[in-house]
mmCIF file with all atom_site columns, C-alpha atoms in Angstrom:
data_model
loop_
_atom_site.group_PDB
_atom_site.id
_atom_site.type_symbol
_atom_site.label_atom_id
_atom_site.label_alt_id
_atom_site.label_comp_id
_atom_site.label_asym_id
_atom_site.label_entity_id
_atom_site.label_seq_id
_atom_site.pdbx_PDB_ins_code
_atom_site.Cartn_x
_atom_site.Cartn_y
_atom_site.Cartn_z
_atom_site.occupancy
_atom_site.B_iso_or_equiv
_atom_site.pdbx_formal_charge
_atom_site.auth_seq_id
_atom_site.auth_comp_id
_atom_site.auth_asym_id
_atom_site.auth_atom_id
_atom_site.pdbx_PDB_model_num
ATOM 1  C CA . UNK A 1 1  ? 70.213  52.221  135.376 1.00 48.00 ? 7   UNK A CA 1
ATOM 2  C CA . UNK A 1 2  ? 72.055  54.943  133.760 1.00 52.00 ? 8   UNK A CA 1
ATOM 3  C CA . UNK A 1 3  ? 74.526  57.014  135.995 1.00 53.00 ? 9   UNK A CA 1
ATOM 4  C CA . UNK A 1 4  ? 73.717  60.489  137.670 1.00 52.00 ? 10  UNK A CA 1
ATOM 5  C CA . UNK A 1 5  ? 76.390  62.153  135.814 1.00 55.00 ? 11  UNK A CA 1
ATOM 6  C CA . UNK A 1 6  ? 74.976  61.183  132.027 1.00 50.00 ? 12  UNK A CA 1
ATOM 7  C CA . UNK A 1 7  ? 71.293  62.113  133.340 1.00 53.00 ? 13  UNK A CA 1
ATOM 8  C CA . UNK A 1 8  ? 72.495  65.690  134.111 1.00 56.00 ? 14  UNK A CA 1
ATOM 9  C CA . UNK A 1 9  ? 74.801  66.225  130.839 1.00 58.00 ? 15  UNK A CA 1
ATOM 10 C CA . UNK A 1 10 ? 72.909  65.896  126.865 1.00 65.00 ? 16  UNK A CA 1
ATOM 11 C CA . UNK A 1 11 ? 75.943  63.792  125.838 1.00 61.00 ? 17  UNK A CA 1
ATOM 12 C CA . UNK A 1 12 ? 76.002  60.074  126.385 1.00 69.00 ? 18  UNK A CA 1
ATOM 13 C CA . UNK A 1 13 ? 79.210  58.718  128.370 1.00 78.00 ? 19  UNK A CA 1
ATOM 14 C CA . UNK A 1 14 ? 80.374  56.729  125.089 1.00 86.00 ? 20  UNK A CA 1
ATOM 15 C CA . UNK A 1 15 ? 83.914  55.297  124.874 1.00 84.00 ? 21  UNK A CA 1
ATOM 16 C CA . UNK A 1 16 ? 84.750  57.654  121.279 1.00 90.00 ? 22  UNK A CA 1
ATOM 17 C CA . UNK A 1 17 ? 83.167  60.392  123.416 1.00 88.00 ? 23  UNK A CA 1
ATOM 18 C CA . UNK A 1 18 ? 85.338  60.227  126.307 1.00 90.00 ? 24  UNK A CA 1
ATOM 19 C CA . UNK A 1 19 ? 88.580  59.276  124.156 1.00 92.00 ? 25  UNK A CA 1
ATOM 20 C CA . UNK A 1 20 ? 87.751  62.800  122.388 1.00 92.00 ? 26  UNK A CA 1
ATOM 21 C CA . UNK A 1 21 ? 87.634  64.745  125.640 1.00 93.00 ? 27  UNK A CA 1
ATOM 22 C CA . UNK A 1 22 ? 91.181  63.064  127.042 1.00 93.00 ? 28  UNK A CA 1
ATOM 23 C CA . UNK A 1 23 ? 92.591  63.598  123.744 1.00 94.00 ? 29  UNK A CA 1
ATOM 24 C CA . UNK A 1 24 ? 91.407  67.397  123.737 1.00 95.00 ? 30  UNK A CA 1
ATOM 25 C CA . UNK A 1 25 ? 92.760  67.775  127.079 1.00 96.00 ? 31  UNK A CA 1
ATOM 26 C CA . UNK A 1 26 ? 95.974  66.335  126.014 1.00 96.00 ? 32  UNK A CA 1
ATOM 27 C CA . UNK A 1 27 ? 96.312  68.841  123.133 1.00 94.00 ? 33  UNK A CA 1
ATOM 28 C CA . UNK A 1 28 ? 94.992  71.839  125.389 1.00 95.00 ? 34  UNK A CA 1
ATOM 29 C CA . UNK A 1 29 ? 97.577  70.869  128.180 1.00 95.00 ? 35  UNK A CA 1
ATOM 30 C CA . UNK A 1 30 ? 100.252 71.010  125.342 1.00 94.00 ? 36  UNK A CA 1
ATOM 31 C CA . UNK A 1 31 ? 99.114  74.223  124.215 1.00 92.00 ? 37  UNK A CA 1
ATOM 32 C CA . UNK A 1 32 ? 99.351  75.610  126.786 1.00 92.00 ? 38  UNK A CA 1
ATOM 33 C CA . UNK A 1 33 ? 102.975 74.543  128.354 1.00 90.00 ? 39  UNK A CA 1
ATOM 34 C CA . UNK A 1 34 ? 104.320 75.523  124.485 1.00 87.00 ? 40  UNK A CA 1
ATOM 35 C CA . UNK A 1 35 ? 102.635 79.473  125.248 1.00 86.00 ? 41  UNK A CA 1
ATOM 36 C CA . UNK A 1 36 ? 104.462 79.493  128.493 1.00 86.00 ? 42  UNK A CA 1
ATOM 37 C CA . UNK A 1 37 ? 107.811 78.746  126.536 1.00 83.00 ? 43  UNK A CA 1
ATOM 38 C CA . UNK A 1 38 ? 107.310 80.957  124.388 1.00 78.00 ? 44  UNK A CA 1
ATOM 39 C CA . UNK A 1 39 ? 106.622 83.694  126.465 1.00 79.00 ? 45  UNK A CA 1
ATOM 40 C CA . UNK A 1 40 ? 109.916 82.682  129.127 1.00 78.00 ? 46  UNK A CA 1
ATOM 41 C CA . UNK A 1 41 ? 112.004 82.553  125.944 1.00 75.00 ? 47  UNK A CA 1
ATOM 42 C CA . UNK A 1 42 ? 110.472 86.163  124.580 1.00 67.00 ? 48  UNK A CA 1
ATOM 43 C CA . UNK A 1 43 ? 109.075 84.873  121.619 1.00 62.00 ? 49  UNK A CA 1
ATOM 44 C CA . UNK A 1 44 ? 105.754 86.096  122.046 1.00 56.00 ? 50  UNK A CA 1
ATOM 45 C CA . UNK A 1 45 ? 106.982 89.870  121.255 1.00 60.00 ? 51  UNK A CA 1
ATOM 46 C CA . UNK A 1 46 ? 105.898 90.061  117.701 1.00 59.00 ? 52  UNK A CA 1
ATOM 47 C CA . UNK A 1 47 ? 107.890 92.941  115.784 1.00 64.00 ? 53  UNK A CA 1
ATOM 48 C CA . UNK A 1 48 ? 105.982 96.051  114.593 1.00 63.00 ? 54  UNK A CA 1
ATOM 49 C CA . UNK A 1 49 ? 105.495 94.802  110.655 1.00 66.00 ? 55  UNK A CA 1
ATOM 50 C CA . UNK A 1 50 ? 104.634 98.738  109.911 1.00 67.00 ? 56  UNK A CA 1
ATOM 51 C CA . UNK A 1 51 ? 107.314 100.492 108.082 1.00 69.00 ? 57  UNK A CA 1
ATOM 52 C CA . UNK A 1 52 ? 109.154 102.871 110.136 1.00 69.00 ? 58  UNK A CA 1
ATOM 53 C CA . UNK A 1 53 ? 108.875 105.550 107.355 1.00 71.00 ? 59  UNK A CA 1
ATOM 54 C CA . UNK A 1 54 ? 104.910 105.101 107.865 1.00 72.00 ? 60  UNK A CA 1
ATOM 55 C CA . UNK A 1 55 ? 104.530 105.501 111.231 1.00 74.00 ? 61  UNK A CA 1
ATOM 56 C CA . UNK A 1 56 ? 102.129 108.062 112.261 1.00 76.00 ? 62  UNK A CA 1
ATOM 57 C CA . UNK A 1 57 ? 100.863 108.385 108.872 1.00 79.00 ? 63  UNK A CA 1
ATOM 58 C CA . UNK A 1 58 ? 96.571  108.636 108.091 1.00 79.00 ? 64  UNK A CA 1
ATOM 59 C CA . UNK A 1 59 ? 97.228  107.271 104.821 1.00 77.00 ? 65  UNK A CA 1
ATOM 60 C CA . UNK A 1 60 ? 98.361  103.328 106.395 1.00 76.00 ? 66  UNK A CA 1
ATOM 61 C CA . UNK A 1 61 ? 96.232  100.972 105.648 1.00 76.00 ? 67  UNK A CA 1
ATOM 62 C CA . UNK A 1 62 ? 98.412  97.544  106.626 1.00 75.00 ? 68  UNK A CA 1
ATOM 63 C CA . UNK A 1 63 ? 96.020  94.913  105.682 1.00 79.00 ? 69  UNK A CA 1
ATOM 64 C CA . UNK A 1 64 ? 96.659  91.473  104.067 1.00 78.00 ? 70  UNK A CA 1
ATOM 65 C CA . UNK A 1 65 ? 94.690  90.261  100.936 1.00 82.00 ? 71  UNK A CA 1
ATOM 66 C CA . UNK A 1 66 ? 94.443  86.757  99.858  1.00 80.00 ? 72  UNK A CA 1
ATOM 67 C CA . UNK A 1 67 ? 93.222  83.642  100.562 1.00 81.00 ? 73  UNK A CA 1
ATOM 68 C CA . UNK A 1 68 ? 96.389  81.967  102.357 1.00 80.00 ? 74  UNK A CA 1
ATOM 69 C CA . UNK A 1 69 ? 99.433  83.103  104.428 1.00 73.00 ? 75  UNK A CA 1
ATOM 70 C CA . UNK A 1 70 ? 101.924 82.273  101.793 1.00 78.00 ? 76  UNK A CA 1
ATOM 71 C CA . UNK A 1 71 ? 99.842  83.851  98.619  1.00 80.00 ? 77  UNK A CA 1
ATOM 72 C CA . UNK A 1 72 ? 98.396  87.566  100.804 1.00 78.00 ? 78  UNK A CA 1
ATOM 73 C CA . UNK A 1 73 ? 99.571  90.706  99.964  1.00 79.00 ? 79  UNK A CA 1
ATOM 74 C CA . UNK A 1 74 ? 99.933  93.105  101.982 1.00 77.00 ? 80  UNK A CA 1
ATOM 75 C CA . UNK A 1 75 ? 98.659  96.533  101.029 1.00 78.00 ? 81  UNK A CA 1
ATOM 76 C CA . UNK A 1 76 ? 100.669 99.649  103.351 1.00 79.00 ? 82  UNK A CA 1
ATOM 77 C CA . UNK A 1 77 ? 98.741  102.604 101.785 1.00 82.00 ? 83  UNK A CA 1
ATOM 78 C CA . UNK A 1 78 ? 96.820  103.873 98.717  1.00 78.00 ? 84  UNK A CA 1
ATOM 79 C CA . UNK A 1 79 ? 99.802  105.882 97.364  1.00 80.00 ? 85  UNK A CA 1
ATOM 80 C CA . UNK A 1 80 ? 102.429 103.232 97.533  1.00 78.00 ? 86  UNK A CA 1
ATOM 81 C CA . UNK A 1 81 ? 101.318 99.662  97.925  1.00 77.00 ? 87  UNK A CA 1
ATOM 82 C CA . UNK A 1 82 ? 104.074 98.333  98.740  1.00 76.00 ? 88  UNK A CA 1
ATOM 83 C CA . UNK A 1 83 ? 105.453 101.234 101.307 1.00 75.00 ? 89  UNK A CA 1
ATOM 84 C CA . UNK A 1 84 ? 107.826 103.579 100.420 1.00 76.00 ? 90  UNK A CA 1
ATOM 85 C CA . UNK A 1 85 ? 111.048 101.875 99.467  1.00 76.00 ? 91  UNK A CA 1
ATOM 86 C CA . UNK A 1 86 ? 113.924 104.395 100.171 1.00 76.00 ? 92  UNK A CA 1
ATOM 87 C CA . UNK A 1 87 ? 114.740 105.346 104.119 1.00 72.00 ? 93  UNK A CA 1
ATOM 88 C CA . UNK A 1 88 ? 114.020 109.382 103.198 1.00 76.00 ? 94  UNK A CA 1
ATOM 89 C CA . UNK A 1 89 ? 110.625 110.635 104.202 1.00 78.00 ? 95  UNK A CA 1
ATOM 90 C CA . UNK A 1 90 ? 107.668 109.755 102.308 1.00 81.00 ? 96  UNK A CA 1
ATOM 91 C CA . UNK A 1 91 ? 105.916 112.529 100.333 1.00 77.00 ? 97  UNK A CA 1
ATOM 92 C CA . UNK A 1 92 ? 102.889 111.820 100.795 1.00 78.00 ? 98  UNK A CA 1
ATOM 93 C CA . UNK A 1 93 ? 103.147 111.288 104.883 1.00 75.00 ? 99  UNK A CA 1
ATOM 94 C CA . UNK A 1 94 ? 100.185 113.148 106.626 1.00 78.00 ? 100 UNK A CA 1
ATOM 95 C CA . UNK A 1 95 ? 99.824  113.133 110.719 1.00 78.00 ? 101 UNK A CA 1
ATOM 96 C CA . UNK A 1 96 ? 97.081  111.746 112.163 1.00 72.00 ? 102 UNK A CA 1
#
């Protein structure tokens, strides 16, 4: 006679089944003590990756393009792709 606790669940209390779910809650638990660390040792602050000079501006865009991390490019606005390189102010800048 099958247990109580399979009749009420769809999945069948299997041995791969329940390896999967300590596993799981092995990873989770790990997860979630490395967030904590993180966020004691103030790594969780991620810095503002918009150019200062663009701040404020209509004209940012700030998305990444591509298919991985290490091959995106990121595009900062339609009149200078790449931001504006020099410290002065940009041109082009137009409050929101």
């Amino acid at each position: 006679m099958p247990s109580t606790f399979s009749q009420t669940t769809s999945v069948p209390l299997t041995a791969n089944w329940i390896q999967q779910q300590t596993i799981y809650r092995r990873w989770h638990r790990h997860q979630s003590k490395c967030q904590i660390l993180r966020s004691q040792l103030g790594f969780n602050q991620v810095a503002s990756s918009r150019p200062t000079v663009c701040q404020g501006c209509t004209h940012y865009h700030g998305k990444a393009y591509g298919q991985t991390r290490t091959t995106r490019t990121r595009l900062i606005c339609g009149f200078h792709p790449y931001g504006w390189t020099t410290d002065d102010h940009c041109p082009d800048w137009k409050g929101l």
